[in-house]
Short mmCIF file of N, CA and C in Angstrom, two decimals:
data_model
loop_
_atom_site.label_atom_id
_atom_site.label_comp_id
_atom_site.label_asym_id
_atom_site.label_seq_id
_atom_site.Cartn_x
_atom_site.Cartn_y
_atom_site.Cartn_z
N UNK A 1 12.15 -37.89 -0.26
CA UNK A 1 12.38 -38.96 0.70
C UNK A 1 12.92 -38.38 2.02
N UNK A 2 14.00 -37.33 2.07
CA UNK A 2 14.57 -36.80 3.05
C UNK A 2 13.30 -35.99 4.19
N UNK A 3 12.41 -35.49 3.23
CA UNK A 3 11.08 -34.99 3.78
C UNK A 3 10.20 -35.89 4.57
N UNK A 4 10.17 -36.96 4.05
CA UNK A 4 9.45 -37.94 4.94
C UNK A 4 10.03 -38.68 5.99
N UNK A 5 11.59 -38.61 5.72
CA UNK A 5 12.17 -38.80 7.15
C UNK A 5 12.13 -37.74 8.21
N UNK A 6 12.05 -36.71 7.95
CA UNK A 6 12.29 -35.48 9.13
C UNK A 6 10.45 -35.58 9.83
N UNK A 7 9.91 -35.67 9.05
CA UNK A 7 8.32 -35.68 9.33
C UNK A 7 8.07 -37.00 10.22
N UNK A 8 8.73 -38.28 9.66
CA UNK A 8 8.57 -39.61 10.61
C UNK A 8 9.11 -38.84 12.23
N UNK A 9 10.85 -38.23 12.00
CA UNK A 9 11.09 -38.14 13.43
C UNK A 9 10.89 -37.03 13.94
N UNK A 10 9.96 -36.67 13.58
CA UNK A 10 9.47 -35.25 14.38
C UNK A 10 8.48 -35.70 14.81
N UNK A 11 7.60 -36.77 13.92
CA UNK A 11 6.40 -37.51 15.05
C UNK A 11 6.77 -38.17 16.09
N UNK A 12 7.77 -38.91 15.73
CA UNK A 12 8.37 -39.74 17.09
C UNK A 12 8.83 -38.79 17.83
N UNK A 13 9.83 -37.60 17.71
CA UNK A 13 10.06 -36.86 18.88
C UNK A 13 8.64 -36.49 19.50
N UNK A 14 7.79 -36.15 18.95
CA UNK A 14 6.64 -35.49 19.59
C UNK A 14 5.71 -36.68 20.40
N UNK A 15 5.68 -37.89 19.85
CA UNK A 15 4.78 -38.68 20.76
C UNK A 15 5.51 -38.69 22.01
N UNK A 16 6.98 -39.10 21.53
CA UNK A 16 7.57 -39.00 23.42
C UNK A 16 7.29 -38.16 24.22
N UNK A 17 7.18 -36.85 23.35
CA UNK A 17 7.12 -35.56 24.24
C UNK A 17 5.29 -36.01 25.23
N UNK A 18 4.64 -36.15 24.25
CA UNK A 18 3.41 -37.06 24.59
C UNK A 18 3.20 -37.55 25.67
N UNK A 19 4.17 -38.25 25.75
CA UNK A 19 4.07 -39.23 27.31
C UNK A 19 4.54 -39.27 28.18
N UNK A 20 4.89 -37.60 27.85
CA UNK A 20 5.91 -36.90 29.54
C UNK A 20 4.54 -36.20 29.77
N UNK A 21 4.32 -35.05 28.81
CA UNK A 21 2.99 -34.40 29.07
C UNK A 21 1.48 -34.55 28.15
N UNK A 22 0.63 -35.77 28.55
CA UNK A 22 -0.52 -35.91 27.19
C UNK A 22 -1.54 -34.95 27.17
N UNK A 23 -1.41 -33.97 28.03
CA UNK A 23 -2.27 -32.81 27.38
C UNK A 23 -1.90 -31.57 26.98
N UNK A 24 -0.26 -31.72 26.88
CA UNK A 24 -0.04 -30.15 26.02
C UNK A 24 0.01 -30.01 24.87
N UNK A 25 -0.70 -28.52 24.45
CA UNK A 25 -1.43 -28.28 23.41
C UNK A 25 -0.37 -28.27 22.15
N UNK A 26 0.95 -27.48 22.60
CA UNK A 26 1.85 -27.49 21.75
C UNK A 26 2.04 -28.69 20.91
N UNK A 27 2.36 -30.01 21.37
CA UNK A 27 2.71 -31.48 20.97
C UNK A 27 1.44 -31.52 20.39
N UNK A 28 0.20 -31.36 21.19
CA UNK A 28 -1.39 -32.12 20.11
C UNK A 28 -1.13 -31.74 19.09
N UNK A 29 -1.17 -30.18 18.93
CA UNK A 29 -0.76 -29.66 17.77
C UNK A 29 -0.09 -30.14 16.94
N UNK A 30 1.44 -29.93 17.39
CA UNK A 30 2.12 -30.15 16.36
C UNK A 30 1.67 -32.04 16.13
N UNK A 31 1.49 -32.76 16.72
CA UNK A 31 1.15 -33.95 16.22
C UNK A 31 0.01 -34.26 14.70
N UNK A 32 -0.91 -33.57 14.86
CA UNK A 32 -2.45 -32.95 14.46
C UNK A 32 -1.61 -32.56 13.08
N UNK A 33 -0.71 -31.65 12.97
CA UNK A 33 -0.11 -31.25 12.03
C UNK A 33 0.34 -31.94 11.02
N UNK A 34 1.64 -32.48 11.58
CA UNK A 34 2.05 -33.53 11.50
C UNK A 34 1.34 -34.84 10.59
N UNK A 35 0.72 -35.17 11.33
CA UNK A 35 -0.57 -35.94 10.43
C UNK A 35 -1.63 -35.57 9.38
N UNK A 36 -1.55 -34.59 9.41
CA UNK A 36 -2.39 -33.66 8.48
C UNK A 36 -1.50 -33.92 7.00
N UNK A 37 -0.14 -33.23 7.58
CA UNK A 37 1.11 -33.46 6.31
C UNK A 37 0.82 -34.41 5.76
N UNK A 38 1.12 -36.10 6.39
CA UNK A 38 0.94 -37.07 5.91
C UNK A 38 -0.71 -37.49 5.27
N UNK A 39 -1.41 -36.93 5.09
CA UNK A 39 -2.69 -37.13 5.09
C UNK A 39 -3.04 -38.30 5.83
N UNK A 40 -2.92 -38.31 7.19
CA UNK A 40 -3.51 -39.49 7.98
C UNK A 40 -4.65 -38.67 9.08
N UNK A 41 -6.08 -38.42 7.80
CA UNK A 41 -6.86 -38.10 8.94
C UNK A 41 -7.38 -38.37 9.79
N UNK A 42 -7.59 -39.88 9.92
CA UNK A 42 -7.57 -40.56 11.41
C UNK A 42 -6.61 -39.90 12.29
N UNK A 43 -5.49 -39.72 12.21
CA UNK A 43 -4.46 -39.56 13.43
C UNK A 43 -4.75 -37.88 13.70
N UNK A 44 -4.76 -37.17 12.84
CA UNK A 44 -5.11 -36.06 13.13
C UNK A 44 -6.56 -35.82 13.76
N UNK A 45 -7.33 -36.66 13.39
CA UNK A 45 -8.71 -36.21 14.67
C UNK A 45 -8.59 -36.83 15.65
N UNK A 46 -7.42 -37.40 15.69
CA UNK A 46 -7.47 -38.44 17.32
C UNK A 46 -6.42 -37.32 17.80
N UNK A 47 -5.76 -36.82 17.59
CA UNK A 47 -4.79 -35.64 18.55
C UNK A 47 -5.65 -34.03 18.46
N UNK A 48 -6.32 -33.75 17.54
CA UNK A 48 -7.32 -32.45 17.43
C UNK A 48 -8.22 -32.94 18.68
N UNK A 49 -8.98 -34.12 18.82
CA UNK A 49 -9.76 -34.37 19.66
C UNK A 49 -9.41 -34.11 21.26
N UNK A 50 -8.12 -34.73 21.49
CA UNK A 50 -7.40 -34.81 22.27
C UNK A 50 -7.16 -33.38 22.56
N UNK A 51 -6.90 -32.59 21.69
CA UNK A 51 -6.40 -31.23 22.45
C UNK A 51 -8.18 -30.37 22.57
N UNK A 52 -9.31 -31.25 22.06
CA UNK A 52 -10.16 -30.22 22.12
C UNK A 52 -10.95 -30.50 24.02
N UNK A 53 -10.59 -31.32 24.19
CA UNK A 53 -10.70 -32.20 25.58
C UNK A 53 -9.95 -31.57 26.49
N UNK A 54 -8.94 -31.30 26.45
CA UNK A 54 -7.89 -30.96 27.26
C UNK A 54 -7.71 -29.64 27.09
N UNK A 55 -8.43 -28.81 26.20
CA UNK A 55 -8.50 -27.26 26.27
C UNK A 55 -9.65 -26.72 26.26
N UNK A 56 -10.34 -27.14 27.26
CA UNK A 56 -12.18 -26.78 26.77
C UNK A 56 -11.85 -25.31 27.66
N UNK A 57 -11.65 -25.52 28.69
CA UNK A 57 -11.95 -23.80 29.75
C UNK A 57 -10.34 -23.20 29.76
N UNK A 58 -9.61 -23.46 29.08
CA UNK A 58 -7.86 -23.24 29.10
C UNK A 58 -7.93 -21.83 27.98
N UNK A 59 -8.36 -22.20 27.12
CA UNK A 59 -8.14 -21.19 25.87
C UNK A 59 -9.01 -20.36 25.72
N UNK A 60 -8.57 -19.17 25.05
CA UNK A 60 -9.38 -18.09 24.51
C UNK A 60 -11.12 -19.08 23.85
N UNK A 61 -11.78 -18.73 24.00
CA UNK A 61 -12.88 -19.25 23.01
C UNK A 61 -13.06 -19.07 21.68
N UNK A 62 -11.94 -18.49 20.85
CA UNK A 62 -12.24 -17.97 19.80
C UNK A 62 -11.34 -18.81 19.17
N UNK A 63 -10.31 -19.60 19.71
CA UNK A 63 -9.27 -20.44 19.90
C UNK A 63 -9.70 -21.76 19.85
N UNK A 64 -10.46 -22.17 20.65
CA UNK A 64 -11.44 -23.20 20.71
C UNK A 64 -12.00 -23.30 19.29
N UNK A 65 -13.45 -22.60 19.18
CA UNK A 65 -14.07 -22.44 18.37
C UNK A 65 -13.18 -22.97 16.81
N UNK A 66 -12.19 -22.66 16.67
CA UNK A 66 -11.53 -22.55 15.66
C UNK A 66 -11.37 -24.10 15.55
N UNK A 67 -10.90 -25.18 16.80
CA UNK A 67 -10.38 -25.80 17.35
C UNK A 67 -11.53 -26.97 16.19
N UNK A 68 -12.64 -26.57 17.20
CA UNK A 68 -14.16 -27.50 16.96
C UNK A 68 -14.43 -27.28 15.36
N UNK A 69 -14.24 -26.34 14.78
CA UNK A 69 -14.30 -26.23 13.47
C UNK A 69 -13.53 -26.91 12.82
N UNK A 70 -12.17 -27.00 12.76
CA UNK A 70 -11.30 -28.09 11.99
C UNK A 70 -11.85 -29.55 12.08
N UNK A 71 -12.16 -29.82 13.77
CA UNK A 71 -12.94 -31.33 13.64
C UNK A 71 -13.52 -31.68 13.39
N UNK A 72 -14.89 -30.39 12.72
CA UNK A 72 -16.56 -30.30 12.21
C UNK A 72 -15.95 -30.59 10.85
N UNK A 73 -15.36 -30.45 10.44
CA UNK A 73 -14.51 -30.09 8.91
C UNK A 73 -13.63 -31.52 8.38
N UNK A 74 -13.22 -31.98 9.47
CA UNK A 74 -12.32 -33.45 9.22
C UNK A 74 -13.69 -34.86 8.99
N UNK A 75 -14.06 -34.38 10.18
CA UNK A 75 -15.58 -35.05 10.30
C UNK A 75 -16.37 -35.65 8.72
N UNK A 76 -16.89 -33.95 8.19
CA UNK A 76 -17.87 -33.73 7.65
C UNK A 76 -16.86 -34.58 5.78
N UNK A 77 -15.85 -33.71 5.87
CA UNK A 77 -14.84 -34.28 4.30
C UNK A 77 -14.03 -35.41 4.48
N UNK A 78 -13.60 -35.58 5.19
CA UNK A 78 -12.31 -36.25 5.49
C UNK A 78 -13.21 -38.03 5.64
N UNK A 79 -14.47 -37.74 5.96
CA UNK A 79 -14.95 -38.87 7.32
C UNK A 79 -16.51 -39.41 6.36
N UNK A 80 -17.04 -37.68 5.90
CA UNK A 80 -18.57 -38.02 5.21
C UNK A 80 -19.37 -38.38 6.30
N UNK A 81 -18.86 -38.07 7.85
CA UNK A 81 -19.80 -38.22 9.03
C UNK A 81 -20.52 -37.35 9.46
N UNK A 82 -21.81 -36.36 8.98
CA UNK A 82 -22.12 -35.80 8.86
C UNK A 82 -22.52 -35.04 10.71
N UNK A 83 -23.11 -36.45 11.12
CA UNK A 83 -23.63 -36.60 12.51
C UNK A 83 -22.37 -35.63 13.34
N UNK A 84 -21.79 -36.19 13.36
CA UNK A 84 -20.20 -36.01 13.87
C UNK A 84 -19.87 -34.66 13.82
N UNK A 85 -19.83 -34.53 12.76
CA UNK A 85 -19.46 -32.93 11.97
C UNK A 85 -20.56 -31.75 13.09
N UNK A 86 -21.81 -32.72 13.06
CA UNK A 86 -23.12 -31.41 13.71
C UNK A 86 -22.78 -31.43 15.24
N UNK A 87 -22.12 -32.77 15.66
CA UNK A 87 -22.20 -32.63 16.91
C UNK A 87 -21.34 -31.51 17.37
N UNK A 88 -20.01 -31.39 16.46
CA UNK A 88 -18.93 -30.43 17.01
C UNK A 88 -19.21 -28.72 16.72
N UNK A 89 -20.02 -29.08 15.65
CA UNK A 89 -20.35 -27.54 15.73
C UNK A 89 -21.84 -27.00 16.65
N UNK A 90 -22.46 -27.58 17.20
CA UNK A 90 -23.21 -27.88 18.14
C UNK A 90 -22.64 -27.23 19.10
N UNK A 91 -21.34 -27.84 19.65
CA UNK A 91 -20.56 -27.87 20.89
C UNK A 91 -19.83 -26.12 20.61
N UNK A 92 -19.19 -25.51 19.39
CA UNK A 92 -18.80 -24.53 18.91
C UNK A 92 -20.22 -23.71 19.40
N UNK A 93 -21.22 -23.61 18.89
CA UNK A 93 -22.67 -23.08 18.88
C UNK A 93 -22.31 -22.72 20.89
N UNK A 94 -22.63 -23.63 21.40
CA UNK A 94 -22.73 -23.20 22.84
C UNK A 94 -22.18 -22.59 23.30
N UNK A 95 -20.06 -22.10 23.04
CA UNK A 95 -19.22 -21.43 22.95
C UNK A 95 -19.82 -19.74 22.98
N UNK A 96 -20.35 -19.95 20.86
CA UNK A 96 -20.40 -18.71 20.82
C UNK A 96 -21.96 -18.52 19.58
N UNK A 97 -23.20 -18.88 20.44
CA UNK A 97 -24.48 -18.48 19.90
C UNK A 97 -24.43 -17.73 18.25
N UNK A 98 -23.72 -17.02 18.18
CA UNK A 98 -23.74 -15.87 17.36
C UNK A 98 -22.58 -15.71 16.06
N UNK A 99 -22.26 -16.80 16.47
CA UNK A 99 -20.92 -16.95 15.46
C UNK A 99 -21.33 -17.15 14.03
N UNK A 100 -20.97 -16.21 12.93
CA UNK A 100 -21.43 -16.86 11.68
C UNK A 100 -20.60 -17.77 11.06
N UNK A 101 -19.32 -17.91 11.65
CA UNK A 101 -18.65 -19.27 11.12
C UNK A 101 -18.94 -20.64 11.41
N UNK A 102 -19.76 -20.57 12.69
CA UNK A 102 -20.66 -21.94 13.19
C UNK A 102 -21.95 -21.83 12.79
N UNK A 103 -22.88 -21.00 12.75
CA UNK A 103 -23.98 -21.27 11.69
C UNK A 103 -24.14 -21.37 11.00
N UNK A 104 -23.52 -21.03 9.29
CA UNK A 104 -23.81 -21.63 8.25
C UNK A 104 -23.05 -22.31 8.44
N UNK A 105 -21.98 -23.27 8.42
CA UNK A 105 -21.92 -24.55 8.02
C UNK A 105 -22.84 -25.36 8.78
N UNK A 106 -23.74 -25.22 9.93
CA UNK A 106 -24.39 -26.05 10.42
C UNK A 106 -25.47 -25.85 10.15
N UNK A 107 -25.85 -24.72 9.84
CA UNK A 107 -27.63 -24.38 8.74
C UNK A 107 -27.30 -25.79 7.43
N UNK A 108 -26.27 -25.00 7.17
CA UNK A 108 -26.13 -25.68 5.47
C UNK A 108 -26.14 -26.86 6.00
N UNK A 109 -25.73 -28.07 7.19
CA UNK A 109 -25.33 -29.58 7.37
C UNK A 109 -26.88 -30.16 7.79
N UNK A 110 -27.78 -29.23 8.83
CA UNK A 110 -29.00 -29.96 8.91
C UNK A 110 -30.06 -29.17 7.73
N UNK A 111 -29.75 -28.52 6.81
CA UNK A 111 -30.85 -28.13 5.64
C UNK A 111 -30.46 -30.03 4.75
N UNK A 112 -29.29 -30.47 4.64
CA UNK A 112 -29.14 -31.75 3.97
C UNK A 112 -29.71 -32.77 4.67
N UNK A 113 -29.75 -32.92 5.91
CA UNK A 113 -30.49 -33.58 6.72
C UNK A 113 -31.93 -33.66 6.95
N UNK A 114 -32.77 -32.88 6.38
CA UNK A 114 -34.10 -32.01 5.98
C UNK A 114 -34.19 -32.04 7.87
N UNK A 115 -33.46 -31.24 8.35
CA UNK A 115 -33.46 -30.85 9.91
C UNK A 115 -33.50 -29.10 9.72
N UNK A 116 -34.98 -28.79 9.29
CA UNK A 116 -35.07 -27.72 8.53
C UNK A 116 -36.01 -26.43 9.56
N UNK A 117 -36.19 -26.96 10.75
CA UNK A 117 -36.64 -26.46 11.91
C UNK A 117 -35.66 -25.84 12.67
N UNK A 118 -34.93 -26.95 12.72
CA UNK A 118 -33.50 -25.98 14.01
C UNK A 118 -32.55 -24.96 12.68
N UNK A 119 -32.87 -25.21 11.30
CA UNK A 119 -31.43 -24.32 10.86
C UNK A 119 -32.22 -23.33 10.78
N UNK A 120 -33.94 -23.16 10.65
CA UNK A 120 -34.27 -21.76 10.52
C UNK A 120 -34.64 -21.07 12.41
N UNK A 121 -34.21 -22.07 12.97
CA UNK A 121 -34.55 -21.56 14.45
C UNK A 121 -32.99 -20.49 14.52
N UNK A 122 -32.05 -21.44 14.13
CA UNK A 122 -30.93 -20.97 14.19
C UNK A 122 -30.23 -19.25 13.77
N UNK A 123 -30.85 -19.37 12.24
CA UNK A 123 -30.49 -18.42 11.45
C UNK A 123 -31.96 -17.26 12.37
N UNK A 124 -32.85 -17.37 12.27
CA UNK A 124 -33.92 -16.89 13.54
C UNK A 124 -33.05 -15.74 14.55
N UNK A 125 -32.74 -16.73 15.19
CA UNK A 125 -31.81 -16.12 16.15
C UNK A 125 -30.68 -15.06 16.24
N UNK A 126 -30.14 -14.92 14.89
CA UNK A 126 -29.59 -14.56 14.45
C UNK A 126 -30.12 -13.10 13.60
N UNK A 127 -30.96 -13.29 12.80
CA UNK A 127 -31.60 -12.31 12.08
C UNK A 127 -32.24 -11.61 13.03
N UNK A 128 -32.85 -11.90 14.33
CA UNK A 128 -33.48 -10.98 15.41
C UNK A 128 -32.42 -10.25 16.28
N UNK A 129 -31.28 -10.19 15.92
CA UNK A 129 -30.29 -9.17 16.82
C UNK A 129 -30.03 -7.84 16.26
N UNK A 130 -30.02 -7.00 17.20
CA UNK A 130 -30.49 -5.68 17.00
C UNK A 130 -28.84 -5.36 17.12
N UNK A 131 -28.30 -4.12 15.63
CA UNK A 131 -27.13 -4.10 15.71
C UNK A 131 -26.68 -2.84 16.74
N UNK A 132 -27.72 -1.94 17.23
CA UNK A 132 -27.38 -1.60 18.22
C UNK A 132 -27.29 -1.83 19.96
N UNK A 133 -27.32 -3.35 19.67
CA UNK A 133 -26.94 -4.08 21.12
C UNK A 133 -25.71 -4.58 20.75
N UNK A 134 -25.01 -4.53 20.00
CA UNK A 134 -23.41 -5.35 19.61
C UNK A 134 -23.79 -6.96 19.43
N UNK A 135 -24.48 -7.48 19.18
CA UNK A 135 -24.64 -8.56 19.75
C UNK A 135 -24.32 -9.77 18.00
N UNK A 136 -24.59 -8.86 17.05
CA UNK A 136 -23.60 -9.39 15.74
C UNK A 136 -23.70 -8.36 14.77
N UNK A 137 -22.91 -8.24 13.56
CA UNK A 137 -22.59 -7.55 12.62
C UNK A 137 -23.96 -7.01 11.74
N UNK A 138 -23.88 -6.01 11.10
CA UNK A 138 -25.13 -6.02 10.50
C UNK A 138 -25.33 -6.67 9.13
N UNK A 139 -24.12 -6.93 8.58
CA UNK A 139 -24.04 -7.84 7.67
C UNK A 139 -24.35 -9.26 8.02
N UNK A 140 -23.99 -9.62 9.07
CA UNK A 140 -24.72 -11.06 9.88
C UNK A 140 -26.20 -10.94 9.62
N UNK A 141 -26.56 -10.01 10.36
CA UNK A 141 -28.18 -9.60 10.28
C UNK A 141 -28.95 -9.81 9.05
N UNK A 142 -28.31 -8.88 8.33
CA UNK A 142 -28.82 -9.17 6.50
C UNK A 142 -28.94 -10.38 6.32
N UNK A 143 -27.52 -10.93 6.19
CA UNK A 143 -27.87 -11.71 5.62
C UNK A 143 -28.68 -13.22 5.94
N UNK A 144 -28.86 -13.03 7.36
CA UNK A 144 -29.47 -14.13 8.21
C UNK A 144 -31.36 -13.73 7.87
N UNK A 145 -31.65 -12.38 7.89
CA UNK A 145 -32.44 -12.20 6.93
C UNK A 145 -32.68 -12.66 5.83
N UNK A 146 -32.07 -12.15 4.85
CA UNK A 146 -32.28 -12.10 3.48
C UNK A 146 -32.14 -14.34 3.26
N UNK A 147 -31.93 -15.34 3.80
CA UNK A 147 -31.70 -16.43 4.07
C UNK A 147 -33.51 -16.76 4.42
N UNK A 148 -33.72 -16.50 5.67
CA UNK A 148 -35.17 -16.43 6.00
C UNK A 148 -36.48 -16.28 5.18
N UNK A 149 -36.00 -14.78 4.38
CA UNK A 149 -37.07 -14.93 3.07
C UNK A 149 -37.31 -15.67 2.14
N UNK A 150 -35.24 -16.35 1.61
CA UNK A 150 -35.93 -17.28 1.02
C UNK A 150 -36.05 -18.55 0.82
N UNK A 151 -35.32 -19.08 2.32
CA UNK A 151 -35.21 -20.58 2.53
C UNK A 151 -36.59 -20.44 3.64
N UNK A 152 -37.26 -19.99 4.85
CA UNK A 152 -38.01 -19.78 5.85
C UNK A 152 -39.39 -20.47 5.70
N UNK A 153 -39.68 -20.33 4.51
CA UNK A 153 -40.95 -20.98 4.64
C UNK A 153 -42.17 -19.79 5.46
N UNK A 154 -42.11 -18.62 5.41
CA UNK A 154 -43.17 -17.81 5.79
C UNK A 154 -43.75 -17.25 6.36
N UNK A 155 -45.32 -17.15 6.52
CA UNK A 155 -46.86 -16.70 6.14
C UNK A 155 -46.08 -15.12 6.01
N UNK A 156 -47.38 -14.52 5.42
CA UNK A 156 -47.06 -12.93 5.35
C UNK A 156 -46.72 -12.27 6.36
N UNK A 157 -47.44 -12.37 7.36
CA UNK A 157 -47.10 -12.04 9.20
C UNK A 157 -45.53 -12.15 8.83
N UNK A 158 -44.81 -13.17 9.00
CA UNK A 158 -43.20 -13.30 9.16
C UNK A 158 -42.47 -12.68 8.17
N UNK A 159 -42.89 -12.62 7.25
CA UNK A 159 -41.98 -11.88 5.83
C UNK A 159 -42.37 -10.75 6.39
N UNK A 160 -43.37 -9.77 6.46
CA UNK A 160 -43.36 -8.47 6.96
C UNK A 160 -42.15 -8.40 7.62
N UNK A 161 -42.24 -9.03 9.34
CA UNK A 161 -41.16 -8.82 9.90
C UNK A 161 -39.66 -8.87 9.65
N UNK A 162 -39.74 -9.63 8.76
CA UNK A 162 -37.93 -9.96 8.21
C UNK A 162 -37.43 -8.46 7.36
N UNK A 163 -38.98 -7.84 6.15
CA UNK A 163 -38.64 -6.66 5.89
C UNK A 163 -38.66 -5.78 6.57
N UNK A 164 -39.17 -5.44 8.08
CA UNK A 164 -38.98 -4.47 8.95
C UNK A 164 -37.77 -5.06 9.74
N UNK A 165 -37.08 -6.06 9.67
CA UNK A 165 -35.86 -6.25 10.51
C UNK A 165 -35.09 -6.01 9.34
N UNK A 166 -34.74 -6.06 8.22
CA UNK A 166 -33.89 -5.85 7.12
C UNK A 166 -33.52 -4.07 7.12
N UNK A 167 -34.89 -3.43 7.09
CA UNK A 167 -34.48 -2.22 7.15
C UNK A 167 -34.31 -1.51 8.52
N UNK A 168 -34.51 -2.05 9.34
CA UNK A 168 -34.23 -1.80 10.86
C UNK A 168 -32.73 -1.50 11.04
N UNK A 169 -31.92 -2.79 10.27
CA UNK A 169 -30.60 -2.92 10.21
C UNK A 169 -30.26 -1.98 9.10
N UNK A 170 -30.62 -2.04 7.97
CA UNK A 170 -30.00 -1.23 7.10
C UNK A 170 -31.12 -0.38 5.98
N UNK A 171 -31.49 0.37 6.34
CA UNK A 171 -32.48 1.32 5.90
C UNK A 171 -32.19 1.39 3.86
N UNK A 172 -31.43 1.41 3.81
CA UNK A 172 -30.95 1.20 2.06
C UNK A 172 -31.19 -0.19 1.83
N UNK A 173 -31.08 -1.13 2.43
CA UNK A 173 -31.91 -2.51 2.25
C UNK A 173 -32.92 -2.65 1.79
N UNK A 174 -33.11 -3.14 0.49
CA UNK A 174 -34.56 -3.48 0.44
C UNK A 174 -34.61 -4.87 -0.07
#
């Protein structure tokens, strides 16, 4: 009981703090938190949202990203809004193209959607980066490969290439 009082007035200290300053990140946060504790995931995507608004060009992007993922995540479990969930990792995607923490969960959200064009455009994109441009891991590579062969859907022409991009990346690959 004593727990749920310190948690009530730590929300109330923090909304006040709120309405001196409504876009600092510290208070979204800890609000977001806060509500999380209580399991009130409404209130927590209405202050996550809030700080993802108010920190779009402020923060590291990797910071962000992280940001848009919790809301893709509140969205997708919390909500069963699937739409919702794609839009934010969508918005993550534009951030950072190459991220494998924003492509599979968003391969995996439009493969349920049979939106089975953009997750292999996606993973595509991905499996064609050459690991000597830095541009992602070669374990990214693989396995955005090895995905292609066998979710992709094909002709021989394209499987060739996925096994000359497999061993391109990792010559012990087969």
């Amino acid at each position: 009981l004593r727990q749920d009082d310190g948690i009530v007035a730590a929300t109330h200290v923090y909304q006040q703090a709120l309405h001196l300053r409504p876009g600092d990140r510290r208070v979204l946060t800890a609000l977001a938190d806060l509500a999380l504790h209580r399991d009130d995931h409404a209130g927590a995507l209405r202050y996550l949202s809030k700080l993802s608004t108010a920190t779009d060009h402020t923060v590291d992007p990797d910071e962000h990203i992280e940001l848009l993922l919790k809301i893709a995540g509140l969205w997708q479990v919390s909500f069963g809004d699937q739409s919702k969930a794609i839009d934010y990792l969508r918005e993550a995607l534009v951030l950072q193209p190459l991220n494998t923490r924003v492509i599979w969960p968003l391969v995996e959200l439009l493969r349920q959607r049979d939106e089975e064009d953009e997750a292999i455009t996606l993973v595509t994109r991905l499996a064609d980066c050459r690991v000597e441009d830095f541009e992602a891991p070669a374990d990214a590579i693989l396995e955005a490969n090895h995905w292609l062969l066998k979710y992709g859907h094909l002709n021989s022409e394209e499987t060739l290439i996925r096994y000359e991009h497999l061993h391109a990346t990792d010559p012990t690959d087969s």
